[in-house]
XYZ file of C-alpha atoms in Angstrom:
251
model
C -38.830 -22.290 16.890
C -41.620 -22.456 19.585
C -44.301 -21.866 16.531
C -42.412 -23.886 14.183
C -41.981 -20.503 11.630
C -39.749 -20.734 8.642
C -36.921 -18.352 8.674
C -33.129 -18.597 8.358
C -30.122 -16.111 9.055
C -30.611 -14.213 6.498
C -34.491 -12.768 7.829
C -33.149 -12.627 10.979
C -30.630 -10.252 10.282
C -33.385 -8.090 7.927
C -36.140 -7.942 10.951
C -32.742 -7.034 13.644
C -32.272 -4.430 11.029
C -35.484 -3.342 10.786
C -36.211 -3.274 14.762
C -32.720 -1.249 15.044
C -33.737 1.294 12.714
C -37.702 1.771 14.037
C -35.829 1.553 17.547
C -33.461 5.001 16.275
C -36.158 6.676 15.056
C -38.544 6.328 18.134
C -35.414 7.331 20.385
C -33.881 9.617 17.945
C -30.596 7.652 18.135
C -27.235 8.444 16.417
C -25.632 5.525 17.464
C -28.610 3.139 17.103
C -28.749 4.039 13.268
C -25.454 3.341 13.260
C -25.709 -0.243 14.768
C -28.866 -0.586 11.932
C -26.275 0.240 9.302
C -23.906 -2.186 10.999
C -26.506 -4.809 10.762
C -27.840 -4.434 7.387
C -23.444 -4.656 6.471
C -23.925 -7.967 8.096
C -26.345 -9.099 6.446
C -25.039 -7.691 2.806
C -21.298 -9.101 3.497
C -23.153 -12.784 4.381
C -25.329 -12.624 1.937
C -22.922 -11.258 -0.926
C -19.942 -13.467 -0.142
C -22.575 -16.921 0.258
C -21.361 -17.551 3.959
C -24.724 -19.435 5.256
C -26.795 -19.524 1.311
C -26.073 -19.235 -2.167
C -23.551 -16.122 -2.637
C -25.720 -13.702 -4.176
C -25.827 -9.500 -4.427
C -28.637 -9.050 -2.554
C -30.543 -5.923 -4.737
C -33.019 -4.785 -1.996
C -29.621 -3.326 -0.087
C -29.853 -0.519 -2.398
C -33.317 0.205 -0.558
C -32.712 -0.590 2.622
C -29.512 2.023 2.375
C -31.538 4.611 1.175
C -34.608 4.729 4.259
C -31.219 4.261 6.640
C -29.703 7.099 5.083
C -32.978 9.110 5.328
C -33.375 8.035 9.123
C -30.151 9.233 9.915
C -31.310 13.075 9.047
C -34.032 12.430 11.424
C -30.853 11.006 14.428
C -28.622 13.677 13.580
C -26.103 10.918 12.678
C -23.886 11.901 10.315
C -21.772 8.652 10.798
C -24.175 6.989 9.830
C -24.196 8.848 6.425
C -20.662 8.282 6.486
C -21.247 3.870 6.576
C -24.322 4.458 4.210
C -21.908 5.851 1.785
C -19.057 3.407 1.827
C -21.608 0.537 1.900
C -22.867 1.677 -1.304
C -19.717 1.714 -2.972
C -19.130 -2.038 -1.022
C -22.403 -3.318 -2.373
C -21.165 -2.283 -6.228
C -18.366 -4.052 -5.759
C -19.977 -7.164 -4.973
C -22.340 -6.645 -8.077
C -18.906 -5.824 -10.306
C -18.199 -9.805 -9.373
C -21.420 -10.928 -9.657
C -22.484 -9.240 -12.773
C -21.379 -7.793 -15.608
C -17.845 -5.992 -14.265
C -16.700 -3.218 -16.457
C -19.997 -1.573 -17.208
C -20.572 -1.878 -13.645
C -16.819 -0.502 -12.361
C -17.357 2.112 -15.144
C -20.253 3.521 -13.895
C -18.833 3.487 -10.454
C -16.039 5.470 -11.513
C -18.026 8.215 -13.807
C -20.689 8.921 -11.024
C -17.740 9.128 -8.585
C -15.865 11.757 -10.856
C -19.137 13.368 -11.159
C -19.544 14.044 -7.255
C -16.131 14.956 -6.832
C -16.447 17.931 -9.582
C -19.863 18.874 -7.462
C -18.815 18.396 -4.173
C -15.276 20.913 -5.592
C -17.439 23.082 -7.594
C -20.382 23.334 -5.427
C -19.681 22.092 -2.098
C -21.136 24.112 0.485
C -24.664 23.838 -1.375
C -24.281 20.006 -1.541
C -23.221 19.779 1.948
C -26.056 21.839 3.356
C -28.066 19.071 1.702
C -25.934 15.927 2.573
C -24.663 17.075 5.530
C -21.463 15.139 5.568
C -19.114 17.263 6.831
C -17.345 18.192 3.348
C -16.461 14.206 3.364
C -18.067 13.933 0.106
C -14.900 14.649 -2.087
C -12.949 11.882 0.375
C -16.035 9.276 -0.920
C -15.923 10.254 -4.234
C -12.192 9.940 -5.096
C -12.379 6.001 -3.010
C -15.359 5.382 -5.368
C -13.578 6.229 -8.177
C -10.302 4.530 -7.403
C -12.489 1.151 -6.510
C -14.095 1.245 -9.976
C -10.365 2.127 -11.739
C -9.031 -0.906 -9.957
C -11.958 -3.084 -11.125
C -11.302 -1.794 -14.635
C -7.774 -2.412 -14.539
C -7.932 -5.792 -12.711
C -10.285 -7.010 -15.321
C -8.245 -5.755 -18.787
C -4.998 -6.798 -16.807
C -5.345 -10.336 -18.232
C -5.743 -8.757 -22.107
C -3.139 -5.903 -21.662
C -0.669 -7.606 -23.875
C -3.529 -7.817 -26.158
C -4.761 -4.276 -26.336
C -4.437 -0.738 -25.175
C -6.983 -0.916 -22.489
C -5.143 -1.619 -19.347
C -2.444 1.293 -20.286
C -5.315 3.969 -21.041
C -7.164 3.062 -17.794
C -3.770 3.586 -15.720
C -3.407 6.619 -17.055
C -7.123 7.962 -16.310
C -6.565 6.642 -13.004
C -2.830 8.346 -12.287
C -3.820 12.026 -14.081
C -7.624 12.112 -11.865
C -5.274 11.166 -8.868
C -3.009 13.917 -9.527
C -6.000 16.475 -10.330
C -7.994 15.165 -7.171
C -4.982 16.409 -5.121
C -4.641 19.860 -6.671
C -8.296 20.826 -6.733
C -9.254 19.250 -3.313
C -6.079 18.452 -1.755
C -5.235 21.410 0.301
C -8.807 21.324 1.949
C -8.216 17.331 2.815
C -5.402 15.500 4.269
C -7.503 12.463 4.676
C -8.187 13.085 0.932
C -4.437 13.923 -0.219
C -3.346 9.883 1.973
C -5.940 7.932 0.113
C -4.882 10.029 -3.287
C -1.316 8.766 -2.029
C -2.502 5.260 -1.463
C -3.799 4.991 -4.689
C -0.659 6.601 -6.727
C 0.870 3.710 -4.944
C -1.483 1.410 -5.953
C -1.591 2.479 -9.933
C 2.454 2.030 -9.703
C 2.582 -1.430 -7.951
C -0.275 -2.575 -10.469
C 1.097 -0.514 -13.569
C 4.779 -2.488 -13.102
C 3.234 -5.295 -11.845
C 1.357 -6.155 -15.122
C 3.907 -4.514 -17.754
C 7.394 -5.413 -16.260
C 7.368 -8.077 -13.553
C 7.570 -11.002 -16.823
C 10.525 -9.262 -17.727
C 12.367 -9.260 -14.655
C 12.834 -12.359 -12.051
C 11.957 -11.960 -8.504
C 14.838 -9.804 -6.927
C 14.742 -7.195 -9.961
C 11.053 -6.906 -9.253
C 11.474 -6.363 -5.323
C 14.130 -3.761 -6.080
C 12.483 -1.965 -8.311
C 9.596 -1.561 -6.304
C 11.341 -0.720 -3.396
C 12.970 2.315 -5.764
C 9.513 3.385 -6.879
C 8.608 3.798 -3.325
C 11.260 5.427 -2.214
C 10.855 8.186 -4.673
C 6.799 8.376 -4.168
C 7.947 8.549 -0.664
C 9.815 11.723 -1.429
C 7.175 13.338 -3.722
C 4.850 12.603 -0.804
C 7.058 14.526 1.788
C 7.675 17.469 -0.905
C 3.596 17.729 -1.445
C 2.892 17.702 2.511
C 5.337 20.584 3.159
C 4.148 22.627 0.262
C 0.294 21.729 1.146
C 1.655 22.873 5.116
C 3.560 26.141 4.195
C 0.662 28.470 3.677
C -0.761 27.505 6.335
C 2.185 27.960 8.866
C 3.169 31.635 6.914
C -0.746 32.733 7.728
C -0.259 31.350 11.193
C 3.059 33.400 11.148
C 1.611 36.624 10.547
């Protein structure tokens, strides 16, 4: 203002960015890359959903994710790696809506299924490179289920019409189902958010097929039955996911 510059919210929060990150790297900070992904959320969230401009995907994201998620090798910050991640998968889902959605949502969910097999097949390897922790089967399987529900909110509208919606509810419910038996056991956070989506294929599954042939209260109690009995698969799948564990603790 004192020089009468040009700028508006939307450099301000790029330069902040920018000074954060420089700022972690001189200081080797964890929790200053952090705060740079943070920022650079900000700025994608503001820009992507048009609070202050014109709602827009902004594209140079993509690069500013990838020097963050470089620096944070350098800061030891492997929360930051963690934010870079689900960012990513944020910032497609903003270009699903903005662009064209199902090639978009389907490449989401094939590169997801991809780094699930890898990070089941080949995971210590991968995570001496990535360093995440063995997180990377948890990201996969919530990058897959965010591209299945863009699919399946997108062909909900023409499932009357055509096959579509019913194929890509049954992708979704089988790679649920083989998510938990191949990586399951290893994850509970994995085995809640495989839960979480089940629940979420069922509600959207009846909602779409059955709710226009039932009125209000048949819908309700129907749903309430369906989650009462994924309820009790749930509890059966913990215990049997527990017992080996408590029998080697045993002996």
């Amino acid at each position: 203002q004192m020089y009468h510059l040009s700028g508006d919210e939307a450099s301000a929060l790029v330069t902040w960015c920018a000074g954060t990150a420089l700022a972690a790297v001189a200081l080797r900070s964890s929790p200053l890359t952090v705060a740079a992904v943070g920022i650079a959320d900000a700025w994608l969230v503001l820009k992507g959903f048009g609070f202050y401009w014109h709602a827009e995907t902004p594209h140079l994201f993509i690069v500013v994710a990838i020097v963050l998620f470089a620096i944070s090798f350098w800061t030891r910050s492997r929360a930051a790696r963690h934010l870079v991640i689900l960012s990513v998968i944020l910032y497609l889902v903003l270009l699903a809506t903005d662009r064209e959605t199902l090639p978009v949502a389907m490449s989401l969910a094939i590169v997801s299924v991809l780094l699930f097999a890898a990070s089941v097949f080949a995971g210590d390897a991968i995570d001496r490179i990535l360093q995440l922790g063995g997180r990377l089967p948890l990201h996969a399987l919530l990058g897959f289920l965010t591209g299945m529900a863009i699919i399946q909110f997108e062909l909900a509208d023409e499932s009357t019409n055509n096959s579509g919606f019913a194929v890509a509810s049954i992708v979704a419910l089988a790679s649920i189902v083989a998510a938990i038996m191949l990586a399951g056991r290893e994850s509970r956070g994995l085995r809640w958010l495989a839960y979480t989506g089940f629940a979420f294929e069922l509600a959207i599954t009846y909602s779409v097929t059955l709710r226009s042939m039932l009125d209000t209260a048949g819908f309700f109690l129907a749903a309430a039955v369906l989650l009462g009995m994924l309820a009790l698969v749930i509890i059966r799948i913990e215990k049997r996911m527990k017992a080996p564990a408590g029998t080697g603790a045993a002996a």
